[in-house]
JSON list of C-alpha atoms in Angstrom, two decimals:
[
{"chain": "A", "resi": 25, "resn": "MET", "atom": "CA", "xyz": [0.00, 0.00, 0.00]},
{"chain": "A", "resi": 26, "resn": "ARG", "atom": "CA", "xyz": [2.85, 2.37, 0.65]},
{"chain": "A", "resi": 27, "resn": "GLU", "atom": "CA", "xyz": [4.20, 1.89, -2.82]},
{"chain": "A", "resi": 28, "resn": "ILE", "atom": "CA", "xyz": [1.01, 2.87, -4.61]},
{"chain": "A", "resi": 29, "resn": "ASN", "atom": "CA", "xyz": [1.33, 5.69, -7.06]},
{"chain": "A", "resi": 30, "resn": "LEU", "atom": "CA", "xyz": [-1.30, 8.23, -6.03]},
{"chain": "A", "resi": 31, "resn": "SER", "atom": "CA", "xyz": [-0.80, 10.36, -9.11]},
{"chain": "A", "resi": 32, "resn": "ASN", "atom": "CA", "xyz": [-3.63, 8.49, -10.81]},
{"chain": "A", "resi": 33, "resn": "PRO", "atom": "CA", "xyz": [-6.87, 9.86, -9.22]},
{"chain": "A", "resi": 34, "resn": "THR", "atom": "CA", "xyz": [-8.94, 6.83, -10.24]},
{"chain": "A", "resi": 35, "resn": "TRP", "atom": "CA", "xyz": [-7.01, 4.48, -8.05]},
{"chain": "A", "resi": 36, "resn": "ARG", "atom": "CA", "xyz": [-8.86, 3.74, -4.83]},
{"chain": "A", "resi": 37, "resn": "VAL", "atom": "CA", "xyz": [-8.26, 1.38, -1.98]},
{"chain": "A", "resi": 38, "resn": "PHE", "atom": "CA", "xyz": [-11.31, -0.36, -0.69]},
{"chain": "A", "resi": 39, "resn": "HIS", "atom": "CA", "xyz": [-10.94, -1.74, 2.80]},
{"chain": "A", "resi": 40, "resn": "ARG", "atom": "CA", "xyz": [-13.66, -3.92, 4.31]},
{"chain": "A", "resi": 41, "resn": "THR", "atom": "CA", "xyz": [-13.74, -5.45, 7.76]},
{"chain": "A", "resi": 42, "resn": "THR", "atom": "CA", "xyz": [-16.16, -7.87, 9.28]},
{"chain": "A", "resi": 43, "resn": "TYR", "atom": "CA", "xyz": [-16.86, -8.60, 12.88]},
{"chain": "A", "resi": 44, "resn": "ILE", "atom": "CA", "xyz": [-17.22, -12.16, 14.09]},
{"chain": "A", "resi": 45, "resn": "GLU", "atom": "CA", "xyz": [-18.20, -12.83, 17.66]},
{"chain": "A", "resi": 46, "resn": "ARG", "atom": "CA", "xyz": [-16.24, -15.81, 18.85]},
{"chain": "A", "resi": 47, "resn": "VAL", "atom": "CA", "xyz": [-18.09, -16.25, 22.15]},
{"chain": "A", "resi": 48, "resn": "PRO", "atom": "CA", "xyz": [-20.97, -18.74, 21.74]},
{"chain": "A", "resi": 49, "resn": "PRO", "atom": "CA", "xyz": [-24.37, -17.69, 23.08]},
{"chain": "A", "resi": 50, "resn": "LEU", "atom": "CA", "xyz": [-25.53, -19.08, 26.40]},
{"chain": "A", "resi": 51, "resn": "ALA", "atom": "CA", "xyz": [-27.57, -22.27, 26.23]},
{"chain": "A", "resi": 52, "resn": "ALA", "atom": "CA", "xyz": [-30.71, -20.62, 27.61]},
{"chain": "A", "resi": 53, "resn": "SER", "atom": "CA", "xyz": [-30.49, -17.46, 25.55]},
{"chain": "A", "resi": 54, "resn": "GLY", "atom": "CA", "xyz": [-33.66, -18.26, 23.59]},
{"chain": "A", "resi": 55, "resn": "PRO", "atom": "CA", "xyz": [-37.24, -17.93, 24.82]},
{"chain": "A", "resi": 56, "resn": "SER", "atom": "CA", "xyz": [-38.24, -20.60, 27.33]},
{"chain": "A", "resi": 57, "resn": "ILE", "atom": "CA", "xyz": [-41.83, -20.78, 26.06]},
{"chain": "A", "resi": 58, "resn": "ALA", "atom": "CA", "xyz": [-42.81, -21.00, 22.44]},
{"chain": "A", "resi": 59, "resn": "PRO", "atom": "CA", "xyz": [-44.84, -17.92, 21.43]},
{"chain": "A", "resi": 60, "resn": "ASN", "atom": "CA", "xyz": [-47.63, -19.99, 19.84]},
{"chain": "A", "resi": 61, "resn": "THR", "atom": "CA", "xyz": [-48.23, -22.23, 22.85]},
{"chain": "A", "resi": 62, "resn": "THR", "atom": "CA", "xyz": [-51.88, -22.69, 23.69]},
{"chain": "A", "resi": 63, "resn": "LEU", "atom": "CA", "xyz": [-53.05, -23.94, 27.06]},
{"chain": "A", "resi": 64, "resn": "LYS", "atom": "CA", "xyz": [-55.39, -26.91, 27.09]},
{"chain": "A", "resi": 65, "resn": "ILE", "atom": "CA", "xyz": [-58.34, -26.53, 29.41]},
{"chain": "A", "resi": 66, "resn": "PRO", "atom": "CA", "xyz": [-59.31, -29.82, 31.07]},
{"chain": "A", "resi": 67, "resn": "ASP", "atom": "CA", "xyz": [-62.14, -31.63, 29.28]},
{"chain": "A", "resi": 68, "resn": "ASN", "atom": "CA", "xyz": [-64.38, -31.56, 32.34]},
{"chain": "A", "resi": 69, "resn": "LEU", "atom": "CA", "xyz": [-63.30, -28.55, 34.38]},
{"chain": "A", "resi": 70, "resn": "VAL", "atom": "CA", "xyz": [-65.94, -29.00, 37.10]},
{"chain": "A", "resi": 71, "resn": "GLY", "atom": "CA", "xyz": [-65.06, -32.67, 37.47]},
{"chain": "A", "resi": 72, "resn": "ASN", "atom": "CA", "xyz": [-61.37, -31.78, 37.58]},
{"chain": "A", "resi": 73, "resn": "ILE", "atom": "CA", "xyz": [-61.97, -29.31, 40.41]},
{"chain": "A", "resi": 74, "resn": "LEU", "atom": "CA", "xyz": [-64.08, -31.84, 42.33]},
{"chain": "A", "resi": 75, "resn": "LEU", "atom": "CA", "xyz": [-61.36, -34.50, 42.00]},
{"chain": "A", "resi": 76, "resn": "CYS", "atom": "CA", "xyz": [-58.76, -31.99, 43.23]},
{"chain": "A", "resi": 77, "resn": "GLN", "atom": "CA", "xyz": [-61.00, -31.16, 46.20]},
{"chain": "A", "resi": 78, "resn": "LEU", "atom": "CA", "xyz": [-61.41, -34.81, 47.15]},
{"chain": "A", "resi": 79, "resn": "VAL", "atom": "CA", "xyz": [-57.67, -35.50, 46.97]},
{"chain": "A", "resi": 80, "resn": "PHE", "atom": "CA", "xyz": [-56.90, -32.28, 48.84]},
{"chain": "A", "resi": 81, "resn": "LYS", "atom": "CA", "xyz": [-59.22, -33.33, 51.67]},
{"chain": "A", "resi": 82, "resn": "GLU", "atom": "CA", "xyz": [-57.51, -36.72, 51.87]},
{"chain": "A", "resi": 83, "resn": "LEU", "atom": "CA", "xyz": [-54.09, -35.06, 52.05]},
{"chain": "A", "resi": 84, "resn": "ILE", "atom": "CA", "xyz": [-55.30, -32.85, 54.90]},
{"chain": "A", "resi": 85, "resn": "LYS", "atom": "CA", "xyz": [-56.42, -36.00, 56.74]},
{"chain": "A", "resi": 86, "resn": "GLN", "atom": "CA", "xyz": [-52.92, -37.43, 56.26]},
{"chain": "A", "resi": 87, "resn": "GLY", "atom": "CA", "xyz": [-51.28, -34.38, 57.78]},
{"chain": "A", "resi": 88, "resn": "ASN", "atom": "CA", "xyz": [-50.51, -32.16, 54.76]},
{"chain": "A", "resi": 89, "resn": "SER", "atom": "CA", "xyz": [-47.25, -33.94, 53.91]},
{"chain": "A", "resi": 90, "resn": "ILE", "atom": "CA", "xyz": [-46.78, -33.65, 50.15]},
{"chain": "A", "resi": 91, "resn": "ASN", "atom": "CA", "xyz": [-44.72, -36.39, 48.56]},
{"chain": "A", "resi": 92, "resn": "SER", "atom": "CA", "xyz": [-45.40, -39.01, 45.93]},
{"chain": "A", "resi": 93, "resn": "LEU", "atom": "CA", "xyz": [-46.39, -41.62, 48.53]},
{"chain": "A", "resi": 94, "resn": "THR", "atom": "CA", "xyz": [-48.96, -39.47, 50.34]},
{"chain": "A", "resi": 95, "resn": "VAL", "atom": "CA", "xyz": [-50.41, -38.15, 47.08]},
{"chain": "A", "resi": 96, "resn": "GLY", "atom": "CA", "xyz": [-50.67, -41.70, 45.73]},
{"chain": "A", "resi": 97, "resn": "THR", "atom": "CA", "xyz": [-52.36, -42.86, 48.94]},
{"chain": "A", "resi": 98, "resn": "ALA", "atom": "CA", "xyz": [-54.82, -39.95, 48.80]},
{"chain": "A", "resi": 99, "resn": "VAL", "atom": "CA", "xyz": [-55.65, -40.63, 45.15]},
{"chain": "A", "resi": 100, "resn": "ALA", "atom": "CA", "xyz": [-56.14, -44.33, 45.94]},
{"chain": "A", "resi": 101, "resn": "ALA", "atom": "CA", "xyz": [-58.48, -43.47, 48.83]},
{"chain": "A", "resi": 102, "resn": "VAL", "atom": "CA", "xyz": [-60.55, -41.27, 46.50]},
{"chain": "A", "resi": 103, "resn": "MET", "atom": "CA", "xyz": [-60.56, -43.38, 43.35]},
{"chain": "A", "resi": 104, "resn": "ASN", "atom": "CA", "xyz": [-60.01, -47.00, 44.34]},
{"chain": "A", "resi": 105, "resn": "PRO", "atom": "CA", "xyz": [-59.89, -47.71, 48.09]},
{"chain": "A", "resi": 106, "resn": "ILE", "atom": "CA", "xyz": [-58.13, -50.85, 49.27]},
{"chain": "A", "resi": 107, "resn": "PRO", "atom": "CA", "xyz": [-60.30, -53.90, 49.97]},
{"chain": "A", "resi": 108, "resn": "THR", "atom": "CA", "xyz": [-61.45, -54.61, 53.52]},
{"chain": "A", "resi": 109, "resn": "SER", "atom": "CA", "xyz": [-61.16, -58.34, 52.73]},
{"chain": "A", "resi": 110, "resn": "PRO", "atom": "CA", "xyz": [-60.42, -60.23, 49.49]},
{"chain": "A", "resi": 111, "resn": "GLY", "atom": "CA", "xyz": [-62.95, -59.10, 46.88]},
{"chain": "A", "resi": 112, "resn": "VAL", "atom": "CA", "xyz": [-64.78, -56.74, 49.28]},
{"chain": "A", "resi": 113, "resn": "TYR", "atom": "CA", "xyz": [-64.23, -53.09, 48.52]},
{"chain": "A", "resi": 114, "resn": "PRO", "atom": "CA", "xyz": [-65.64, -49.96, 50.18]},
{"chain": "A", "resi": 115, "resn": "THR", "atom": "CA", "xyz": [-67.43, -47.46, 47.96]},
{"chain": "A", "resi": 116, "resn": "SER", "atom": "CA", "xyz": [-65.01, -44.97, 46.48]},
{"chain": "A", "resi": 117, "resn": "LYS", "atom": "CA", "xyz": [-65.50, -41.26, 47.10]},
{"chain": "A", "resi": 118, "resn": "LEU", "atom": "CA", "xyz": [-65.33, -40.71, 43.37]},
{"chain": "A", "resi": 119, "resn": "GLY", "atom": "CA", "xyz": [-68.07, -43.31, 42.91]},
{"chain": "A", "resi": 120, "resn": "ASP", "atom": "CA", "xyz": [-70.38, -41.16, 45.05]},
{"chain": "A", "resi": 121, "resn": "MET", "atom": "CA", "xyz": [-70.01, -38.36, 42.49]},
{"chain": "A", "resi": 122, "resn": "VAL", "atom": "CA", "xyz": [-69.61, -40.21, 39.20]},
{"chain": "A", "resi": 123, "resn": "PRO", "atom": "CA", "xyz": [-72.44, -42.71, 38.65]},
{"chain": "A", "resi": 124, "resn": "TRP", "atom": "CA", "xyz": [-70.60, -45.09, 36.30]},
{"chain": "A", "resi": 125, "resn": "TRP", "atom": "CA", "xyz": [-67.35, -45.20, 38.32]},
{"chain": "A", "resi": 126, "resn": "GLU", "atom": "CA", "xyz": [-68.38, -48.03, 40.68]},
{"chain": "A", "resi": 127, "resn": "THR", "atom": "CA", "xyz": [-69.49, -50.20, 37.76]},
{"chain": "A", "resi": 128, "resn": "PHE", "atom": "CA", "xyz": [-66.15, -49.59, 36.08]},
{"chain": "A", "resi": 129, "resn": "LEU", "atom": "CA", "xyz": [-64.25, -50.38, 39.30]},
{"chain": "A", "resi": 130, "resn": "ASN", "atom": "CA", "xyz": [-66.18, -53.61, 39.86]},
{"chain": "A", "resi": 131, "resn": "SER", "atom": "CA", "xyz": [-65.21, -54.82, 36.40]},
{"chain": "A", "resi": 132, "resn": "ALA", "atom": "CA", "xyz": [-61.56, -53.83, 36.88]},
{"chain": "A", "resi": 133, "resn": "ARG", "atom": "CA", "xyz": [-60.99, -55.18, 40.40]},
{"chain": "A", "resi": 134, "resn": "PRO", "atom": "CA", "xyz": [-60.22, -58.79, 41.32]},
{"chain": "A", "resi": 135, "resn": "ASP", "atom": "CA", "xyz": [-62.95, -60.76, 43.02]},
{"chain": "A", "resi": 136, "resn": "SER", "atom": "CA", "xyz": [-62.53, -62.86, 46.19]},
{"chain": "A", "resi": 137, "resn": "ILE", "atom": "CA", "xyz": [-60.56, -65.56, 44.35]},
{"chain": "A", "resi": 138, "resn": "GLY", "atom": "CA", "xyz": [-58.43, -63.05, 42.41]},
{"chain": "A", "resi": 139, "resn": "THR", "atom": "CA", "xyz": [-60.17, -63.22, 39.04]},
{"chain": "A", "resi": 140, "resn": "ILE", "atom": "CA", "xyz": [-60.53, -59.96, 37.15]},
{"chain": "A", "resi": 141, "resn": "SER", "atom": "CA", "xyz": [-63.69, -59.94, 35.05]},
{"chain": "A", "resi": 142, "resn": "ASN", "atom": "CA", "xyz": [-62.38, -57.42, 32.52]},
{"chain": "A", "resi": 143, "resn": "PRO", "atom": "CA", "xyz": [-58.55, -57.28, 32.20]},
{"chain": "A", "resi": 144, "resn": "SER", "atom": "CA", "xyz": [-58.68, -54.37, 29.73]},
{"chain": "A", "resi": 145, "resn": "ASN", "atom": "CA", "xyz": [-60.59, -52.30, 32.30]},
{"chain": "A", "resi": 146, "resn": "ALA", "atom": "CA", "xyz": [-58.00, -53.27, 34.92]},
{"chain": "A", "resi": 147, "resn": "ALA", "atom": "CA", "xyz": [-55.23, -52.01, 32.62]},
{"chain": "A", "resi": 148, "resn": "LEU", "atom": "CA", "xyz": [-57.20, -48.83, 31.96]},
{"chain": "A", "resi": 149, "resn": "LEU", "atom": "CA", "xyz": [-57.74, -48.30, 35.70]},
{"chain": "A", "resi": 150, "resn": "ASN", "atom": "CA", "xyz": [-54.00, -48.66, 36.27]},
{"chain": "A", "resi": 151, "resn": "THR", "atom": "CA", "xyz": [-53.27, -46.11, 33.53]},
{"chain": "A", "resi": 152, "resn": "ILE", "atom": "CA", "xyz": [-55.87, -43.66, 34.86]},
{"chain": "A", "resi": 153, "resn": "PHE", "atom": "CA", "xyz": [-54.59, -44.06, 38.41]},
{"chain": "A", "resi": 154, "resn": "ASN", "atom": "CA", "xyz": [-50.95, -43.41, 37.41]},
{"chain": "A", "resi": 155, "resn": "GLN", "atom": "CA", "xyz": [-51.89, -40.35, 35.35]},
{"chain": "A", "resi": 156, "resn": "VAL", "atom": "CA", "xyz": [-54.01, -38.90, 38.16]},
{"chain": "A", "resi": 157, "resn": "VAL", "atom": "CA", "xyz": [-51.22, -39.46, 40.69]},
{"chain": "A", "resi": 158, "resn": "ASP", "atom": "CA", "xyz": [-48.72, -37.69, 38.39]},
{"chain": "A", "resi": 159, "resn": "TYR", "atom": "CA", "xyz": [-51.17, -34.87, 37.72]},
{"chain": "A", "resi": 160, "resn": "MET", "atom": "CA", "xyz": [-52.00, -34.38, 41.39]},
{"chain": "A", "resi": 161, "resn": "TYR", "atom": "CA", "xyz": [-48.40, -34.66, 42.56]},
{"chain": "A", "resi": 162, "resn": "ASN", "atom": "CA", "xyz": [-47.29, -32.04, 40.05]},
{"chain": "A", "resi": 163, "resn": "GLY", "atom": "CA", "xyz": [-50.20, -29.81, 41.04]},
{"chain": "A", "resi": 164, "resn": "PHE", "atom": "CA", "xyz": [-49.39, -30.08, 44.75]},
{"chain": "A", "resi": 165, "resn": "ALA", "atom": "CA", "xyz": [-45.62, -29.88, 44.27]},
{"chain": "A", "resi": 166, "resn": "THR", "atom": "CA", "xyz": [-45.99, -26.61, 42.34]},
{"chain": "A", "resi": 167, "resn": "LYS", "atom": "CA", "xyz": [-48.57, -25.40, 44.90]},
{"chain": "A", "resi": 168, "resn": "SER", "atom": "CA", "xyz": [-51.05, -24.62, 42.11]},
{"chain": "A", "resi": 169, "resn": "ILE", "atom": "CA", "xyz": [-53.79, -26.78, 43.64]},
{"chain": "A", "resi": 170, "resn": "GLN", "atom": "CA", "xyz": [-53.31, -25.29, 47.10]},
{"chain": "A", "resi": 171, "resn": "LYS", "atom": "CA", "xyz": [-53.41, -21.82, 45.57]},
{"chain": "A", "resi": 172, "resn": "MET", "atom": "CA", "xyz": [-56.63, -22.67, 43.75]},
{"chain": "A", "resi": 173, "resn": "PHE", "atom": "CA", "xyz": [-58.34, -23.47, 47.05]},
{"chain": "A", "resi": 174, "resn": "SER", "atom": "CA", "xyz": [-56.72, -20.74, 49.14]},
{"chain": "A", "resi": 175, "resn": "GLU", "atom": "CA", "xyz": [-57.91, -17.92, 46.88]},
{"chain": "A", "resi": 176, "resn": "GLY", "atom": "CA", "xyz": [-61.40, -18.39, 48.27]},
{"chain": "A", "resi": 177, "resn": "ASN", "atom": "CA", "xyz": [-62.92, -19.13, 44.88]},
{"chain": "A", "resi": 178, "resn": "LEU", "atom": "CA", "xyz": [-63.40, -22.82, 45.66]},
{"chain": "A", "resi": 179, "resn": "GLY", "atom": "CA", "xyz": [-64.30, -24.25, 49.00]},
{"chain": "A", "resi": 180, "resn": "ILE", "atom": "CA", "xyz": [-63.06, -27.55, 50.32]},
{"chain": "A", "resi": 181, "resn": "GLY", "atom": "CA", "xyz": [-65.85, -28.02, 52.83]}
]
């Protein structure tokens, strides 16, 4: 560049620089929630609230300890109580509110000799139970269910 003859006015030097950032972005630099996310309202919102109320009452009876064992025990007491003797089951609290629930439970539970009249209903009951326990545990662990009842909008009495 120092040896260029500047006597010719048409000669120009074009100098271009680019900037490259060599530090990678942080892993969580993007948005944590997709902008087009839509929340799914439960199919039966009233039934969902009633189920939460029943499980919440059972947890209060157990002493308000929130862990997967106590939530599972509370859900079992509401949905499918343990038998008093082989094949003899008390009425579930959910069965008092949902007319078809007891019929479904009777077909999914083993009788006094251990025979299940409808194995597909037994598998479905197991799936429903596990999903409800996960749902309730997550709701209680995040305190969203307790908040729902403490705001005064929904009574637990």
